[in-house]
mmCIF file of C-alpha atoms and ligand atoms in Angstrom:
data_model
loop_
_atom_site.group_PDB
_atom_site.id
_atom_site.type_symbol
_atom_site.label_atom_id
_atom_site.label_comp_id
_atom_site.label_asym_id
_atom_site.label_seq_id
_atom_site.Cartn_x
_atom_site.Cartn_y
_atom_site.Cartn_z
ATOM 1 C CA UNK A 1 -19.473 -14.956 -11.753
ATOM 2 C CA UNK A 2 -20.893 -17.819 -9.672
ATOM 3 C CA UNK A 3 -19.713 -19.094 -6.282
ATOM 4 C CA UNK A 4 -17.384 -21.882 -7.450
ATOM 5 C CA UNK A 5 -15.588 -19.517 -9.823
ATOM 6 C CA UNK A 6 -14.876 -17.139 -6.977
ATOM 7 C CA UNK A 7 -12.442 -19.599 -5.416
ATOM 8 C CA UNK A 8 -10.094 -19.334 -8.380
ATOM 9 C CA UNK A 9 -9.804 -15.582 -8.491
ATOM 10 C CA UNK A 10 -6.368 -13.977 -8.547
ATOM 11 C CA UNK A 11 -5.280 -13.015 -5.061
ATOM 12 C CA UNK A 12 -3.398 -10.071 -6.552
ATOM 13 C CA UNK A 13 -4.560 -8.391 -9.760
ATOM 14 C CA UNK A 14 -2.255 -5.831 -11.401
ATOM 15 C CA UNK A 15 -3.348 -3.610 -14.283
ATOM 16 C CA UNK A 16 -1.599 -1.437 -16.879
ATOM 17 C CA UNK A 17 -4.377 1.007 -17.741
ATOM 18 C CA UNK A 18 -3.486 1.956 -21.304
ATOM 19 C CA UNK A 19 -5.247 3.649 -24.190
ATOM 20 C CA UNK A 20 -6.784 6.768 -22.624
ATOM 21 C CA UNK A 21 -5.011 9.050 -25.117
ATOM 22 C CA UNK A 22 -6.021 6.968 -28.144
ATOM 23 C CA UNK A 23 -9.594 6.679 -26.889
ATOM 24 C CA UNK A 24 -9.786 10.498 -26.857
ATOM 25 C CA UNK A 25 -7.911 11.042 -30.122
ATOM 26 C CA UNK A 26 -10.223 8.599 -31.957
ATOM 27 C CA UNK A 27 -13.109 10.844 -30.877
ATOM 28 C CA UNK A 28 -11.326 14.132 -31.719
ATOM 29 C CA UNK A 29 -11.238 14.936 -27.995
ATOM 30 C CA UNK A 30 -8.346 16.196 -25.888
ATOM 31 C CA UNK A 31 -6.201 13.470 -24.333
ATOM 32 C CA UNK A 32 -7.179 14.618 -20.854
ATOM 33 C CA UNK A 33 -10.809 13.732 -21.609
ATOM 34 C CA UNK A 34 -9.562 10.164 -22.111
ATOM 35 C CA UNK A 35 -7.904 10.261 -18.685
ATOM 36 C CA UNK A 36 -11.108 11.653 -17.147
ATOM 37 C CA UNK A 37 -13.095 8.766 -18.653
ATOM 38 C CA UNK A 38 -10.290 6.472 -17.483
ATOM 39 C CA UNK A 39 -11.021 7.493 -13.897
ATOM 40 C CA UNK A 40 -14.582 6.171 -14.327
ATOM 41 C CA UNK A 41 -13.115 2.784 -15.303
ATOM 42 C CA UNK A 42 -10.808 2.917 -12.264
ATOM 43 C CA UNK A 43 -13.893 3.377 -10.055
ATOM 44 C CA UNK A 44 -15.680 0.441 -11.677
ATOM 45 C CA UNK A 45 -12.669 -1.888 -11.430
ATOM 46 C CA UNK A 46 -11.947 -0.975 -7.785
ATOM 47 C CA UNK A 47 -15.569 -1.566 -6.861
ATOM 48 C CA UNK A 48 -15.760 -4.872 -8.766
ATOM 49 C CA UNK A 49 -12.446 -6.216 -7.466
ATOM 50 C CA UNK A 50 -13.364 -5.358 -3.905
ATOM 51 C CA UNK A 51 -16.866 -6.859 -4.246
ATOM 52 C CA UNK A 52 -15.487 -10.074 -5.779
ATOM 53 C CA UNK A 53 -13.076 -10.497 -2.875
ATOM 54 C CA UNK A 54 -9.789 -9.915 -4.708
ATOM 55 C CA UNK A 55 -7.222 -9.259 -1.977
ATOM 56 C CA UNK A 56 -4.869 -6.889 -3.775
ATOM 57 C CA UNK A 57 -5.409 -4.576 -6.735
ATOM 58 C CA UNK A 58 -2.435 -2.658 -8.122
ATOM 59 C CA UNK A 59 -2.936 0.013 -10.791
ATOM 60 C CA UNK A 60 -0.189 1.603 -12.885
ATOM 61 C CA UNK A 61 -1.416 5.201 -12.705
ATOM 62 C CA UNK A 62 1.746 7.186 -13.557
ATOM 63 C CA UNK A 63 5.111 5.853 -14.661
ATOM 64 C CA UNK A 64 8.589 7.305 -14.047
ATOM 65 C CA UNK A 65 8.665 7.872 -17.822
ATOM 66 C CA UNK A 66 5.324 9.741 -17.855
ATOM 67 C CA UNK A 67 7.099 12.817 -16.429
ATOM 68 C CA UNK A 68 8.390 13.474 -19.949
ATOM 69 C CA UNK A 69 4.858 13.970 -21.349
ATOM 70 C CA UNK A 70 3.770 17.554 -22.191
ATOM 71 C CA UNK A 71 3.596 19.652 -19.002
ATOM 72 C CA UNK A 72 -0.088 20.342 -19.499
ATOM 73 C CA UNK A 73 -0.883 16.602 -19.539
ATOM 74 C CA UNK A 74 1.290 15.905 -16.469
ATOM 75 C CA UNK A 75 -0.450 18.722 -14.584
ATOM 76 C CA UNK A 76 -3.859 17.451 -15.628
ATOM 77 C CA UNK A 77 -3.011 13.898 -14.498
ATOM 78 C CA UNK A 78 -1.798 15.173 -11.106
ATOM 79 C CA UNK A 79 -4.976 17.195 -10.731
ATOM 80 C CA UNK A 80 -7.132 14.161 -11.627
ATOM 81 C CA UNK A 81 -5.227 12.104 -9.112
ATOM 82 C CA UNK A 82 -5.856 14.641 -6.337
ATOM 83 C CA UNK A 83 -9.562 14.766 -7.165
ATOM 84 C CA UNK A 84 -9.807 10.970 -7.388
ATOM 85 C CA UNK A 85 -8.223 10.351 -3.990
ATOM 86 C CA UNK A 86 -10.289 13.068 -2.310
ATOM 87 C CA UNK A 87 -13.508 11.733 -3.779
ATOM 88 C CA UNK A 88 -12.733 8.049 -3.342
ATOM 89 C CA UNK A 89 -11.652 8.248 0.282
ATOM 90 C CA UNK A 90 -15.247 8.046 1.525
ATOM 91 C CA UNK A 91 -15.869 5.005 -0.676
ATOM 92 C CA UNK A 92 -12.616 3.377 0.425
ATOM 93 C CA UNK A 93 -13.670 3.755 4.055
ATOM 94 C CA UNK A 94 -17.157 2.415 3.286
ATOM 95 C CA UNK A 95 -15.723 -0.609 1.450
ATOM 96 C CA UNK A 96 -12.964 -1.279 4.033
ATOM 97 C CA UNK A 97 -10.247 -0.719 1.375
ATOM 98 C CA UNK A 98 -6.677 -0.102 2.519
ATOM 99 C CA UNK A 99 -4.944 2.414 0.298
ATOM 100 C CA UNK A 100 -1.267 1.978 -0.617
ATOM 101 C CA UNK A 101 1.253 3.714 -2.894
ATOM 102 C CA UNK A 102 4.414 2.466 -4.606
ATOM 103 C CA UNK A 103 6.934 4.472 -6.615
ATOM 104 C CA UNK A 104 9.226 7.412 -6.107
ATOM 105 C CA UNK A 105 6.993 9.718 -4.073
ATOM 106 C CA UNK A 106 9.805 12.276 -3.717
ATOM 107 C CA UNK A 107 9.089 13.381 -7.313
ATOM 108 C CA UNK A 108 5.380 14.025 -6.727
ATOM 109 C CA UNK A 109 4.030 17.545 -6.016
ATOM 110 C CA UNK A 110 3.760 18.340 -2.277
ATOM 111 C CA UNK A 111 -0.016 18.774 -2.501
ATOM 112 C CA UNK A 112 -0.405 15.288 -4.035
ATOM 113 C CA UNK A 113 1.803 13.806 -1.308
ATOM 114 C CA UNK A 114 -0.274 15.509 1.378
ATOM 115 C CA UNK A 115 -3.492 13.976 0.000
ATOM 116 C CA UNK A 116 -1.825 10.579 -0.377
ATOM 117 C CA UNK A 117 -0.617 10.692 3.240
ATOM 118 C CA UNK A 118 -4.104 11.580 4.389
ATOM 119 C CA UNK A 119 -5.629 8.605 2.495
ATOM 120 C CA UNK A 120 -2.871 6.262 3.685
ATOM 121 C CA UNK A 121 -3.430 7.334 7.287
ATOM 122 C CA UNK A 122 -7.225 7.208 7.231
ATOM 123 C CA UNK A 123 -7.395 3.765 5.598
ATOM 124 C CA UNK A 124 -4.453 2.173 7.433
ATOM 125 C CA UNK A 125 -6.647 0.107 9.769
ATOM 126 C CA UNK A 126 -8.968 -1.184 7.022
ATOM 127 C CA UNK A 127 -8.872 -4.935 6.546
ATOM 128 C CA UNK A 128 -10.404 -5.429 3.090
ATOM 129 C CA UNK A 129 -8.800 -5.150 -0.339
ATOM 130 C CA UNK A 130 -5.426 -3.413 -0.587
ATOM 131 C CA UNK A 131 -5.596 -0.851 -3.397
ATOM 132 C CA UNK A 132 -2.094 0.118 -4.542
ATOM 133 C CA UNK A 133 -1.469 2.992 -6.939
ATOM 134 C CA UNK A 134 1.879 2.928 -8.726
ATOM 135 C CA UNK A 135 2.828 6.601 -8.990
ATOM 136 C CA UNK A 136 6.059 7.915 -10.461
ATOM 137 C CA UNK A 137 6.818 4.214 -10.583
ATOM 138 C CA UNK A 138 9.382 2.322 -12.672
ATOM 139 C CA UNK A 139 10.390 -1.295 -12.086
ATOM 140 C CA UNK A 140 14.069 -0.767 -12.853
ATOM 141 C CA UNK A 141 14.191 2.324 -10.650
ATOM 142 C CA UNK A 142 12.580 0.344 -7.815
ATOM 143 C CA UNK A 143 15.162 -2.455 -8.177
ATOM 144 C CA UNK A 144 18.020 0.076 -8.179
ATOM 145 C CA UNK A 145 16.570 1.789 -5.072
ATOM 146 C CA UNK A 146 16.402 -1.609 -3.349
ATOM 147 C CA UNK A 147 20.002 -2.421 -4.331
ATOM 148 C CA UNK A 148 21.181 0.960 -3.023
ATOM 149 C CA UNK A 149 19.417 0.391 0.329
ATOM 150 C CA UNK A 150 20.989 -3.073 0.589
ATOM 151 C CA UNK A 151 24.423 -1.549 -0.138
ATOM 152 C CA UNK A 152 23.863 1.004 2.639
ATOM 153 C CA UNK A 153 22.934 -1.731 5.114
ATOM 154 C CA UNK A 154 25.961 -3.789 4.083
ATOM 155 C CA UNK A 155 28.224 -0.784 4.549
ATOM 156 C CA UNK A 156 26.696 0.026 7.928
ATOM 157 C CA UNK A 157 27.309 -3.583 9.008
ATOM 158 C CA UNK A 158 23.573 -4.281 9.456
ATOM 159 C CA UNK A 159 23.689 -6.994 6.809
ATOM 160 C CA UNK A 160 26.151 -9.663 5.640
ATOM 161 C CA UNK A 161 26.564 -10.454 1.923
ATOM 162 C CA UNK A 162 25.648 -14.104 2.623
ATOM 163 C CA UNK A 163 22.224 -12.889 3.819
ATOM 164 C CA UNK A 164 21.256 -11.555 0.375
ATOM 165 C CA UNK A 165 18.562 -13.927 -0.885
ATOM 166 C CA UNK A 166 15.434 -13.479 -3.016
ATOM 167 C CA UNK A 167 13.381 -13.209 0.175
ATOM 168 C CA UNK A 168 15.635 -10.492 1.573
ATOM 169 C CA UNK A 169 15.737 -8.586 -1.728
ATOM 170 C CA UNK A 170 11.933 -8.669 -1.805
ATOM 171 C CA UNK A 171 11.863 -6.956 1.576
ATOM 172 C CA UNK A 172 13.713 -3.960 0.143
ATOM 173 C CA UNK A 173 11.204 -3.416 -2.685
ATOM 174 C CA UNK A 174 8.260 -0.979 -2.504
ATOM 175 C CA UNK A 175 6.014 -4.057 -2.648
ATOM 176 C CA UNK A 176 7.549 -5.795 0.390
ATOM 177 C CA UNK A 177 4.121 -6.253 1.998
ATOM 178 C CA UNK A 178 2.303 -7.418 -1.158
ATOM 179 C CA UNK A 179 2.202 -10.920 -2.670
ATOM 180 C CA UNK A 180 3.382 -11.155 -6.294
ATOM 181 C CA UNK A 181 0.596 -10.489 -8.818
ATOM 182 C CA UNK A 182 -1.237 -13.589 -10.075
ATOM 183 C CA UNK A 183 -2.706 -11.829 -13.088
ATOM 184 C CA UNK A 184 -1.607 -8.770 -15.067
ATOM 185 C CA UNK A 185 -4.106 -7.142 -17.415
ATOM 186 C CA UNK A 186 -2.961 -4.616 -20.030
ATOM 187 C CA UNK A 187 -5.518 -2.793 -22.129
ATOM 188 C CA UNK A 188 -5.304 -1.121 -25.580
ATOM 189 C CA UNK A 189 -3.576 -3.881 -27.533
ATOM 190 C CA UNK A 190 0.015 -3.149 -26.504
ATOM 191 C CA UNK A 191 1.891 -6.306 -25.513
ATOM 192 C CA UNK A 192 4.595 -4.928 -23.282
ATOM 193 C CA UNK A 193 5.376 -4.775 -19.580
ATOM 194 C CA UNK A 194 6.641 -1.168 -19.880
ATOM 195 C CA UNK A 195 8.812 -1.203 -16.757
ATOM 196 C CA UNK A 196 5.941 -2.254 -14.459
ATOM 197 C CA UNK A 197 6.678 -4.575 -11.493
ATOM 198 C CA UNK A 198 9.631 -6.209 -13.274
ATOM 199 C CA UNK A 199 10.720 -8.329 -10.312
ATOM 200 C CA UNK A 200 7.221 -9.172 -9.116
ATOM 201 C CA UNK A 201 5.804 -10.343 -12.483
ATOM 202 C CA UNK A 202 8.224 -13.292 -12.800
ATOM 203 C CA UNK A 203 5.442 -15.946 -12.679
ATOM 204 C CA UNK A 204 2.397 -13.767 -13.306
ATOM 205 C CA UNK A 205 -0.180 -14.747 -15.921
ATOM 206 C CA UNK A 206 -0.424 -12.042 -18.591
ATOM 207 C CA UNK A 207 -3.677 -10.984 -20.251
ATOM 208 C CA UNK A 208 -3.833 -8.485 -23.094
ATOM 209 C CA UNK A 209 -6.997 -6.981 -24.527
ATOM 210 C CA UNK A 210 -7.450 -4.574 -27.462
ATOM 211 C CA UNK A 211 -10.032 -2.564 -25.516
ATOM 212 C CA UNK A 212 -8.905 0.943 -24.549
ATOM 213 C CA UNK A 213 -9.016 1.572 -20.804
ATOM 214 C CA UNK A 214 -12.015 3.977 -20.859
ATOM 215 C CA UNK A 215 -14.041 1.335 -22.752
ATOM 216 C CA UNK A 216 -13.336 -1.538 -20.357
ATOM 217 C CA UNK A 217 -16.637 -2.854 -18.999
ATOM 218 C CA UNK A 218 -17.580 -5.153 -16.125
ATOM 219 C CA UNK A 219 -18.075 -7.905 -18.715
ATOM 220 C CA UNK A 220 -14.608 -7.419 -20.216
ATOM 221 C CA UNK A 221 -13.095 -7.496 -16.715
ATOM 222 C CA UNK A 222 -14.963 -10.737 -15.998
ATOM 223 C CA UNK A 223 -13.730 -12.162 -19.328
ATOM 224 C CA UNK A 224 -10.120 -11.516 -18.216
ATOM 225 C CA UNK A 225 -10.768 -13.212 -14.865
ATOM 226 C CA UNK A 226 -12.437 -16.190 -16.576
ATOM 227 C CA UNK A 227 -9.433 -16.531 -18.912
ATOM 228 C CA UNK A 228 -7.130 -16.585 -15.862
ATOM 229 C CA UNK A 229 -9.265 -19.243 -14.194
ATOM 230 C CA UNK A 230 -8.837 -21.528 -17.205
ATOM 231 C CA UNK A 231 -5.044 -21.417 -17.031
ATOM 232 C CA UNK A 232 -2.753 -23.915 -15.356
ATOM 233 C CA UNK A 233 0.001 -22.277 -13.341
ATOM 234 C CA UNK A 234 3.022 -24.554 -13.160
ATOM 235 C CA UNK A 235 5.745 -22.344 -11.647
ATOM 236 C CA UNK A 236 8.374 -24.341 -13.559
ATOM 237 C CA UNK A 237 6.939 -27.749 -12.587
ATOM 238 C CA UNK A 238 5.345 -30.323 -14.880
ATOM 239 C CA UNK A 239 1.631 -30.612 -15.421
ATOM 240 C CA UNK A 240 1.604 -34.028 -13.679
ATOM 241 C CA UNK A 241 3.346 -32.608 -10.620
ATOM 242 C CA UNK A 242 0.768 -29.845 -10.387
ATOM 243 C CA UNK A 243 -2.172 -32.256 -10.649
ATOM 244 C CA UNK A 244 -0.596 -34.399 -7.872
ATOM 245 C CA UNK A 245 -0.039 -31.153 -5.881
ATOM 246 C CA UNK A 246 3.591 -32.194 -5.339
HETATM 247 C C1 FPP B 1 -2.330 5.379 -20.284
HETATM 248 O O1 FPP B 1 -3.030 6.004 -21.320
HETATM 249 C C2 FPP B 1 -2.726 5.858 -19.009
HETATM 250 C C3 FPP B 1 -1.981 6.677 -18.197
HETATM 251 C C4 FPP B 1 -0.674 7.224 -18.564
HETATM 252 C C5 FPP B 1 -2.450 7.075 -16.894
HETATM 253 C C6 FPP B 1 -3.580 6.298 -16.329
HETATM 254 C C7 FPP B 1 -4.401 7.254 -15.608
HETATM 255 C C8 FPP B 1 -5.698 7.169 -15.374
HETATM 256 C C9 FPP B 1 -6.529 5.989 -15.711
HETATM 257 C C10 FPP B 1 -6.415 8.297 -14.738
HETATM 258 C C11 FPP B 1 -5.854 8.718 -13.447
HETATM 259 C C12 FPP B 1 -5.695 7.599 -12.520
HETATM 260 C C13 FPP B 1 -6.168 7.563 -11.280
HETATM 261 C C14 FPP B 1 -5.912 6.379 -10.424
HETATM 262 C C15 FPP B 1 -6.940 8.657 -10.729
HETATM 263 P P1 FPP B 1 -2.180 6.742 -22.417
HETATM 264 O O2 FPP B 1 -2.326 8.203 -22.200
HETATM 265 O O3 FPP B 1 -0.780 6.232 -22.406
HETATM 266 O O4 FPP B 1 -2.922 6.292 -23.695
HETATM 267 P P2 FPP B 1 -2.297 6.193 -25.160
HETATM 268 O O5 FPP B 1 -1.258 5.116 -25.105
HETATM 269 O O6 FPP B 1 -3.479 5.836 -25.981
HETATM 270 O O7 FPP B 1 -1.739 7.542 -25.481
#
């Protein structure tokens, strides 16, 4: 990508990394091999996004619904996650990446939480790209958690019902310190949101590709970014209003 194109990059890129299982099954391999290859793509995308100057990268790594997968696959994913964080921490520090997690961490194994806390702590002062992993994450669950916290604050008298606005609601979400995504990429040909960032995706540009996550290349990532750059974001306004910047 050249210099002028860099100015129109998404500030926040969110990705549903789909198709690891199918990638493996098409090659008569175990599903976990697809996840292992998927980790390689995660590395490439993190490195690229950070090098291009994208401010926020959010990856859907494990959904609330993924807990119902076969135990052996859940265990393997948790183990991959532990290995990934341990191995990537050095690179995160080198690239000034601040690590972040959203989702219901209470459901994660203690050992995973310990490693997450370590990475969160060590990278907390970094000032480069914010890398957020969505773990045990579901958009509806996040909204319900936010509503429950608001109800508690109302009951405790810390909040009045007339104070409940979009801005306030946003502050109760796991993503309170992140801007809304500008671009969502989903791989593997599925055209669904699958309970990812339901509130935050309201005005996000959506990009779907048939490529399975392990097969995503630097070129296919750049193609998604180029497609985004060609779009006109109107946020409910008319095209004329946008061109007048009104
Ligand atoms: C979807 O593929 C992917 C997941 C459920 C998990 C994504 C996980 C990784 C890329 C590896 C671990 C992540 C990190 C950050 C270390 P799928 O299994 O749903 O594929 P399918 O739809 O073809 O079955």
